[in-house]
Amino acid sequence: MNCNCGGTAESTKDAALATMLAEYREKPGALIPVLQGAQAIYGYLPETVLAQIAAALHLPLSHVFGVVTFYTQFHLQPRGRHIIRVCLGTACHVRGGAAIFTALQQHLDVNDGETTEDQRFTLESVACIGACGLAPVITINDDTFGRLTPEQLPEILARYA
Amino acid sequence: MGEITKGTVQEQARRIFICAGSGCISSGSRQVADKLQQALDEAGLNQTVPITMTGCHGFCEQGPIVVIAPDDVFYCRVQPEDAVTLVEQHLVQGQLVESLLYRDSQTGERAKSAHDIGFYAKQQRIVLRNCGTIDPEQIDDYLAREGYQGLARALTMTPEAVIEEVKRSGLRGRGGAGFPTGLKWSFAAGAPGEKKYLVCNGDEGDPGAFMDRSLLEGDPHSVIEGMVIAAYAIGAQAGYAYIRAEYPLAIQRMQIAIDQARARGYLGESVMGTDFAFDLQIKAGAGAFVCGEETALLASIEGERGMPRVRPPYPAIKGLWGYPTNINNVETFGSVPYILRAGADAYAAVGTEKSKGTKVFALTGKVKNTGLVEVPMGLSLREIVFGIGEGIQQDRPFKAVQIGGPSGGCLPAALLDVPVDYDSLIAAGAMMGSGGLVVLDDTTCMVDLARFFLSFTQRESCGKCTPCREGTKRMLEILERITQGEGSMDDIIALERLAGVIKSTSLCGLGQTAPNPVLTTLRYFREEYEAHILEERCPAGVCKALTKFAIVPDKCVGCTACARVCPIHCISGAPKKVHTIDRSRCIGCGQCAGKCRFAAVVRA
Ligand SMILES: Cc1cc2nc3c(=O)[nH]c(=O)nc-3n(C[C@H](O)[C@H](O)[C@H](O)COP(=O)(O)O)c2cc1C
Ligand code: FES
């Protein structure tokens, strides 16, 4: 029982961050790609990571924070294992996207942007996934589900442990 | 996969094209491909019949789509279970699989190939010509279809002559505003600067639009070729393709295409062996609608918050990191190779006097045939909605088309014959926008739709200028009030006044166009606003606060489904007896109507 996965995983993440920061240090316009990379590594953007990024790119932390909060893609809180995005774009709006969203809210007992207590799902509403021909549409991670009805949802969610 | 394997002439020509656009992938086209490959292996045809994964065919409604050459037989809604039949019956026995052919909803007849289907027959594909017919991950497929020949011709001309050619073609920007492309290039070409940049705008934030996505996924080399031609014309050395992060497949395919183009010398130090050098990289957007606005997009590439800057100076003079920068939309670049290859006159022969060429639309909403369509400019809305789109789902009454997204407007049935070109749409109060075309039927509430767009623009307003930040909020509050049944006629006056101020004083296009959905619905559907305000009634039955439900006694069989689903238990009645809804307690959620299998629950 000398397994130490948690610690090792953290240090590989830190190493990955360090490598990335070294690669981008002198490049112009690096902040957003670096934030995207850091979020891919950690799953979200912890405050300590933001401080490291600010130091490496010679930017005030407030500036980094300002950019992070401007874009919807960046998250300051840990997120669920599976990300559900419900389209509330125009095409989905007129074909019942809101009913899908309400059903998911009720089923998972979370609001827009929140994560379930067991960290299984994060629910987000988005404006257009670009599969409008199949409205109403949701994506779970990289999988797209179209022509949905609320009844189909429990079965689809069950596929994601 | 893309390689054509050697065999007899007839065998060489046999090829299976499977759509791998985002729409068909989500309908399961990858599983269909796996099963088809298995079936080919089992039938011993894997050496002679190659499978090609293509970009979007446009007819997403009918996906997954499989086309088999020769004769381009068009199979739709193909399921993995159909794979064996397709191989056995079509390839081995040489018989059409009737049940998988497209069936015309009017005549009931089966169509053999795409040309026989109304959806395709009225389209004219210039920009999308390769989408669905090539493997977007194979540069050789693109080259086999006259790829990079427009660039080859451009490189034999002077940059000035290239700009002249584009000017003569009449091409206008497809990003929304329709600015003449050649003229824009001449500004950047003429601007002094030791470095110049070229940017491709693939942010496509307009909800209800996926043209740029499909082009990037289906034919990325055409966008790259257009960009290299533009770079040569203006003298840019470096370029960025800004693609929204929500489009991972587009980013992936574009990256593959850039790497291939570089390896073959279409990008890099010496483009096609000349001393012209140009290279390109991708920037993934981070999720903000306003970043589609050109100055905000540039700020975002620089790593800043994507907030628009005051223009002038325009990007052509002072753009990325202060250098002259030319920025065009994906589809604009996608139109350029054809203009250089076939000539300005060929391009200008299509379209109307002031709007040349074709436009790609994302046809969605309550129309029968949803999907991606490319039509000559000037076609009427009627021809698009009722010709290509084949009318409204379930043959319900047509109400309006929403064109141009959050910057555009809603046009009613009376304007169905308006030609779709930049100037006619502006005159009608809408705009071309990026090409989203959402069809609405009688179940769409126009006040609710206006509220929907305002909630979008209000959320996406970057907050830099006051009229947009505060004004959209106030307009949204008023619209919410009206949809709640608490509006007054003064609210309409207030909406119109606010709209005027926001339009004329906002910093960027987001605010300047945000009131358009409200103004067009007020102009063409004023009676719906009045019904909400004066009669506390939502004619389309959408606004929950104004909608109540009732049970038609003749139709109710007493199955109790409605009573069981009602969240506030306001439906009473014994099993097998007629049920009733307590109108005073009904919250109008509509769950009962959704559950009833006898159409006994109606809005009342
Ligand atoms: C709020 C806002 C959003 C925009 N979004 C896009 C977009 O997603 N894609 C695009 O090409 N242009 C968009 N534009 C237009 C761009 O500012 C710019 O005019 C366009 O990219 C120029 O390309 P074109 O000349 O080829 O049309 C947007 C403009 C505004 C004001
Ligand atoms: S509006 Fe929902 S996918 Fe486009």
Short mmCIF file of C-alpha atoms in Angstrom, two decimals, chain B residues 234-513:
data_model
loop_
_atom_site.label_atom_id
_atom_site.label_comp_id
_atom_site.label_asym_id
_atom_site.label_seq_id
_atom_site.Cartn_x
_atom_site.Cartn_y
_atom_site.Cartn_z
CA ILE B 234 -2.12 42.89 -49.11
CA GLY B 235 1.45 41.85 -48.34
CA ALA B 236 0.90 40.03 -45.04
CA GLN B 237 3.50 37.67 -43.66
CA ALA B 238 1.55 36.08 -40.83
CA GLY B 239 -2.03 35.07 -40.32
CA TYR B 240 -4.39 33.80 -37.64
CA ALA B 241 -7.46 31.66 -37.98
CA TYR B 242 -9.60 32.53 -34.96
CA ILE B 243 -12.01 29.66 -34.38
CA ARG B 244 -14.36 29.35 -31.44
CA ALA B 245 -13.43 26.69 -28.92
CA GLU B 246 -16.91 25.19 -29.14
CA TYR B 247 -15.89 23.83 -32.55
CA PRO B 248 -13.21 21.24 -31.67
CA LEU B 249 -13.62 19.29 -34.91
CA ALA B 250 -13.22 22.44 -37.00
CA ILE B 251 -10.03 23.30 -35.12
CA GLN B 252 -8.69 19.80 -35.54
CA ARG B 253 -9.38 19.60 -39.28
CA MET B 254 -8.04 23.11 -39.87
CA GLN B 255 -4.83 22.18 -38.06
CA ILE B 256 -4.39 19.07 -40.19
CA ALA B 257 -4.97 21.13 -43.32
CA ILE B 258 -2.48 23.81 -42.27
CA ASP B 259 0.19 21.18 -41.62
CA GLN B 260 -0.44 19.55 -44.99
CA ALA B 261 -0.43 22.87 -46.83
CA ARG B 262 2.86 23.76 -45.19
CA ALA B 263 4.39 20.37 -46.08
CA ARG B 264 3.38 20.85 -49.73
CA GLY B 265 4.65 24.41 -49.95
CA TYR B 266 1.33 26.26 -50.07
CA LEU B 267 2.29 27.93 -46.79
CA GLY B 268 5.70 28.82 -45.44
CA GLU B 269 8.91 30.50 -46.53
CA SER B 270 8.37 30.08 -50.24
CA VAL B 271 4.74 29.75 -51.26
CA MET B 272 4.51 27.54 -54.38
CA GLY B 273 8.20 28.09 -55.08
CA THR B 274 7.95 31.90 -55.26
CA ASP B 275 9.67 34.33 -52.90
CA PHE B 276 6.34 35.15 -51.23
CA ALA B 277 6.31 33.93 -47.62
CA PHE B 278 3.23 33.49 -45.47
CA ASP B 279 2.37 31.29 -42.51
CA LEU B 280 -0.76 30.68 -40.54
CA GLN B 281 -1.74 29.56 -37.05
CA ILE B 282 -4.95 28.85 -35.19
CA LYS B 283 -6.20 30.76 -32.17
CA ALA B 284 -9.01 29.09 -30.27
CA GLY B 285 -11.63 31.55 -29.03
CA ALA B 286 -12.50 31.40 -25.36
CA GLY B 287 -16.23 31.95 -25.45
CA ALA B 288 -17.57 35.48 -25.82
CA PHE B 289 -20.00 36.52 -28.55
CA VAL B 290 -18.56 40.02 -28.73
CA CYS B 291 -15.21 38.55 -29.86
CA GLY B 292 -16.78 38.12 -33.30
CA GLU B 293 -16.59 41.91 -33.58
CA GLU B 294 -13.34 42.60 -35.36
CA THR B 295 -11.60 44.91 -32.88
CA ALA B 296 -12.66 42.73 -29.94
CA LEU B 297 -11.35 39.71 -31.80
CA LEU B 298 -7.98 41.38 -32.24
CA ALA B 299 -7.88 42.22 -28.51
CA SER B 300 -8.61 38.58 -27.79
CA ILE B 301 -5.75 37.37 -30.02
CA GLU B 302 -3.50 39.75 -28.13
CA GLY B 303 -4.50 37.95 -24.94
CA GLU B 304 -6.72 40.70 -23.55
CA ARG B 305 -10.35 40.85 -22.58
CA GLY B 306 -12.26 40.88 -25.85
CA MET B 307 -13.61 44.39 -25.73
CA PRO B 308 -14.19 46.42 -28.88
CA ARG B 309 -12.09 49.47 -29.58
CA VAL B 310 -13.23 52.73 -31.05
CA ARG B 311 -12.97 52.85 -34.84
CA PRO B 312 -11.29 54.66 -36.58
CA PRO B 313 -8.50 53.80 -36.69
CA TYR B 314 -9.74 50.74 -38.55
CA PRO B 315 -7.81 47.46 -38.30
CA ALA B 316 -6.58 48.01 -41.86
CA ILE B 317 -4.55 50.94 -40.52
CA LYS B 318 -3.90 49.94 -36.93
CA GLY B 319 -4.83 46.36 -36.10
CA LEU B 320 -3.10 43.47 -34.40
CA TRP B 321 -0.32 44.79 -32.13
CA GLY B 322 -0.69 48.11 -33.93
CA TYR B 323 0.10 46.78 -37.41
CA PRO B 324 -2.15 46.97 -40.48
CA THR B 325 -4.48 43.99 -40.35
CA ASN B 326 -7.04 42.65 -42.75
CA ILE B 327 -9.88 40.65 -41.26
CA ASN B 328 -12.45 38.65 -43.17
CA ASN B 329 -15.03 36.03 -42.45
CA VAL B 330 -14.51 32.29 -43.16
CA GLU B 331 -17.03 32.22 -46.00
CA THR B 332 -15.54 35.37 -47.55
CA PHE B 333 -12.18 33.64 -47.77
CA GLY B 334 -13.91 30.49 -48.98
CA SER B 335 -15.33 32.42 -51.97
CA VAL B 336 -11.95 33.79 -53.08
CA PRO B 337 -10.33 30.68 -54.68
CA TYR B 338 -13.19 30.40 -57.18
CA ILE B 339 -12.93 34.08 -58.11
CA LEU B 340 -9.25 33.75 -58.87
CA ARG B 341 -9.61 30.42 -60.63
CA ALA B 342 -12.72 31.05 -62.72
CA GLY B 343 -12.36 34.82 -62.96
CA ALA B 344 -14.28 37.77 -61.60
CA ASP B 345 -16.80 37.71 -64.43
CA ALA B 346 -17.87 34.14 -63.76
CA TYR B 347 -18.47 35.00 -60.12
CA ALA B 348 -20.23 38.28 -60.86
CA ALA B 349 -22.58 36.49 -63.24
CA VAL B 350 -24.28 34.99 -60.17
CA GLY B 351 -26.47 37.08 -57.88
CA THR B 352 -28.03 40.51 -58.12
CA GLU B 353 -26.69 43.86 -59.24
CA LYS B 354 -25.35 44.86 -55.83
CA SER B 355 -24.99 41.49 -54.13
CA LYS B 356 -22.89 39.11 -56.17
CA GLY B 357 -22.27 35.42 -55.87
CA THR B 358 -23.86 32.98 -53.49
CA LYS B 359 -24.63 32.96 -49.77
CA VAL B 360 -24.66 30.01 -47.44
CA PHE B 361 -27.53 29.85 -44.96
CA ALA B 362 -28.19 27.67 -41.97
CA LEU B 363 -31.84 26.87 -42.52
CA THR B 364 -33.31 25.82 -39.19
CA GLY B 365 -36.35 26.07 -36.95
CA LYS B 366 -39.79 24.82 -37.92
CA VAL B 367 -39.00 24.08 -41.54
CA LYS B 368 -39.23 20.54 -42.94
CA ASN B 369 -35.76 20.38 -44.45
CA THR B 370 -33.27 21.84 -42.04
CA GLY B 371 -29.65 22.08 -43.00
CA LEU B 372 -27.04 24.06 -44.79
CA VAL B 373 -27.99 25.62 -48.11
CA GLU B 374 -26.08 27.71 -50.61
CA VAL B 375 -28.14 29.86 -52.93
CA PRO B 376 -27.49 32.63 -55.44
CA MET B 377 -28.02 36.07 -53.92
CA GLY B 378 -31.42 37.49 -54.74
CA LEU B 379 -33.43 34.29 -54.37
CA SER B 380 -36.62 35.07 -52.48
CA LEU B 381 -37.30 33.97 -48.92
CA ARG B 382 -40.26 32.03 -50.27
CA GLU B 383 -38.04 29.99 -52.55
CA ILE B 384 -35.74 29.20 -49.66
CA VAL B 385 -38.40 28.34 -47.09
CA PHE B 386 -40.99 26.66 -49.31
CA GLY B 387 -38.78 25.53 -52.20
CA ILE B 388 -35.62 24.23 -50.64
CA GLY B 389 -37.06 23.89 -47.15
CA GLU B 390 -40.31 22.34 -48.49
CA GLY B 391 -42.45 24.32 -46.07
CA ILE B 392 -43.33 24.07 -42.42
CA GLN B 393 -43.18 20.95 -40.30
CA GLN B 394 -46.55 19.24 -39.89
CA ASP B 395 -47.86 21.77 -42.43
CA ARG B 396 -48.57 24.34 -39.73
CA PRO B 397 -49.01 27.98 -40.76
CA PHE B 398 -45.85 29.93 -41.55
CA LYS B 399 -45.37 32.92 -39.28
CA ALA B 400 -41.97 34.54 -39.89
CA VAL B 401 -38.33 34.03 -40.63
CA GLN B 402 -35.72 35.31 -38.26
CA ILE B 403 -32.72 36.31 -40.34
CA GLY B 404 -29.41 37.76 -39.20
CA GLY B 405 -29.40 36.48 -35.63
CA PRO B 406 -29.35 38.86 -32.68
CA SER B 407 -28.54 41.74 -35.04
CA GLY B 408 -31.25 40.87 -37.51
CA GLY B 409 -34.99 40.80 -37.50
CA CYS B 410 -38.17 38.85 -38.03
CA LEU B 411 -39.87 39.13 -41.41
CA PRO B 412 -43.54 38.17 -41.77
CA ALA B 413 -45.36 36.24 -44.48
CA ALA B 414 -46.13 39.46 -46.35
CA LEU B 415 -42.41 39.87 -47.03
CA LEU B 416 -41.78 36.33 -48.26
CA ASP B 417 -41.07 37.63 -51.74
CA VAL B 418 -38.28 39.94 -50.62
CA PRO B 419 -35.11 38.99 -52.50
CA VAL B 420 -32.38 37.88 -50.14
CA ASP B 421 -29.62 40.40 -50.75
CA TYR B 422 -27.83 42.86 -48.46
CA ASP B 423 -29.77 45.95 -49.37
CA SER B 424 -33.30 44.52 -49.56
CA LEU B 425 -32.93 42.97 -46.12
CA ILE B 426 -31.69 46.23 -44.57
CA ALA B 427 -34.65 48.03 -46.14
CA ALA B 428 -36.98 45.53 -44.48
CA GLY B 429 -35.40 46.23 -41.07
CA ALA B 430 -33.41 43.01 -40.86
CA MET B 431 -29.95 42.22 -42.14
CA MET B 432 -28.07 39.44 -43.86
CA GLY B 433 -25.98 38.81 -40.78
CA SER B 434 -23.83 35.76 -40.95
CA GLY B 435 -26.52 33.58 -42.47
CA GLY B 436 -28.72 32.12 -39.77
CA LEU B 437 -32.25 31.66 -41.08
CA VAL B 438 -34.67 30.41 -38.45
CA VAL B 439 -38.17 29.61 -39.64
CA LEU B 440 -41.01 30.23 -37.20
CA ASP B 441 -44.56 28.89 -37.16
CA ASP B 442 -47.68 29.84 -35.23
CA THR B 443 -46.34 28.26 -32.05
CA THR B 444 -43.60 30.88 -31.72
CA CYS B 445 -44.43 33.96 -29.66
CA MET B 446 -42.81 37.01 -31.20
CA VAL B 447 -42.64 38.92 -27.91
CA ASP B 448 -40.95 35.96 -26.30
CA LEU B 449 -38.54 35.72 -29.23
CA ALA B 450 -37.63 39.39 -28.87
CA ARG B 451 -37.10 38.77 -25.15
CA PHE B 452 -34.93 35.78 -26.01
CA PHE B 453 -32.63 37.87 -28.24
CA LEU B 454 -32.42 40.71 -25.75
CA SER B 455 -31.49 38.32 -22.97
CA PHE B 456 -28.75 37.06 -25.28
CA THR B 457 -27.36 40.48 -26.20
CA GLN B 458 -27.71 41.73 -22.64
CA ARG B 459 -25.69 38.78 -21.36
CA GLU B 460 -23.09 39.13 -24.09
CA SER B 461 -22.70 42.89 -23.84
CA CYS B 462 -19.09 43.42 -22.79
CA GLY B 463 -20.02 46.32 -20.54
CA LYS B 464 -17.64 48.86 -22.00
CA CYS B 465 -20.19 51.40 -23.22
CA THR B 466 -23.19 52.54 -21.23
CA PRO B 467 -25.98 52.53 -23.84
CA CYS B 468 -25.40 48.87 -24.63
CA ARG B 469 -24.68 47.73 -21.06
CA GLU B 470 -27.58 49.53 -19.38
CA GLY B 471 -29.90 49.97 -22.33
CA THR B 472 -30.17 46.30 -23.22
CA LYS B 473 -30.86 45.55 -19.56
CA ARG B 474 -33.73 48.03 -19.42
CA MET B 475 -35.19 46.75 -22.69
CA LEU B 476 -34.99 43.21 -21.39
CA GLU B 477 -36.79 44.18 -18.16
CA ILE B 478 -39.62 45.71 -20.14
CA LEU B 479 -39.93 42.66 -22.39
CA GLU B 480 -39.95 40.36 -19.39
CA ARG B 481 -42.70 42.44 -17.88
CA ILE B 482 -44.78 42.17 -21.05
CA THR B 483 -44.34 38.39 -21.29
CA GLN B 484 -45.39 38.16 -17.63
CA GLY B 485 -48.61 39.97 -18.47
CA GLU B 486 -47.61 43.06 -16.52
CA GLY B 487 -46.83 45.41 -19.38
CA SER B 488 -48.51 48.68 -20.28
CA MET B 489 -48.86 50.51 -23.57
CA ASP B 490 -46.30 53.03 -22.32
CA ASP B 491 -43.80 50.20 -22.31
CA ILE B 492 -43.99 50.03 -26.10
CA ILE B 493 -43.15 53.71 -26.35
CA ALA B 494 -40.28 53.24 -23.90
CA LEU B 495 -38.97 50.29 -25.94
CA GLU B 496 -38.95 52.32 -29.11
CA ARG B 497 -37.21 55.25 -27.46
CA LEU B 498 -34.55 53.10 -25.83
CA ALA B 499 -33.99 51.25 -29.10
CA GLY B 500 -33.29 54.50 -30.91
CA VAL B 501 -30.77 55.67 -28.32
CA ILE B 502 -28.96 52.34 -28.12
CA LYS B 503 -28.72 52.06 -31.90
CA SER B 504 -27.28 55.50 -32.38
CA THR B 505 -24.91 55.72 -29.42
CA SER B 506 -23.40 52.27 -28.83
CA LEU B 507 -19.70 51.74 -29.39
CA CYS B 508 -19.81 48.63 -31.56
CA GLY B 509 -22.10 46.64 -33.77
CA LEU B 510 -23.37 44.55 -30.88
CA GLY B 511 -25.22 47.46 -29.30
CA GLN B 512 -25.94 49.20 -32.57
CA THR B 513 -27.93 46.23 -33.80
#
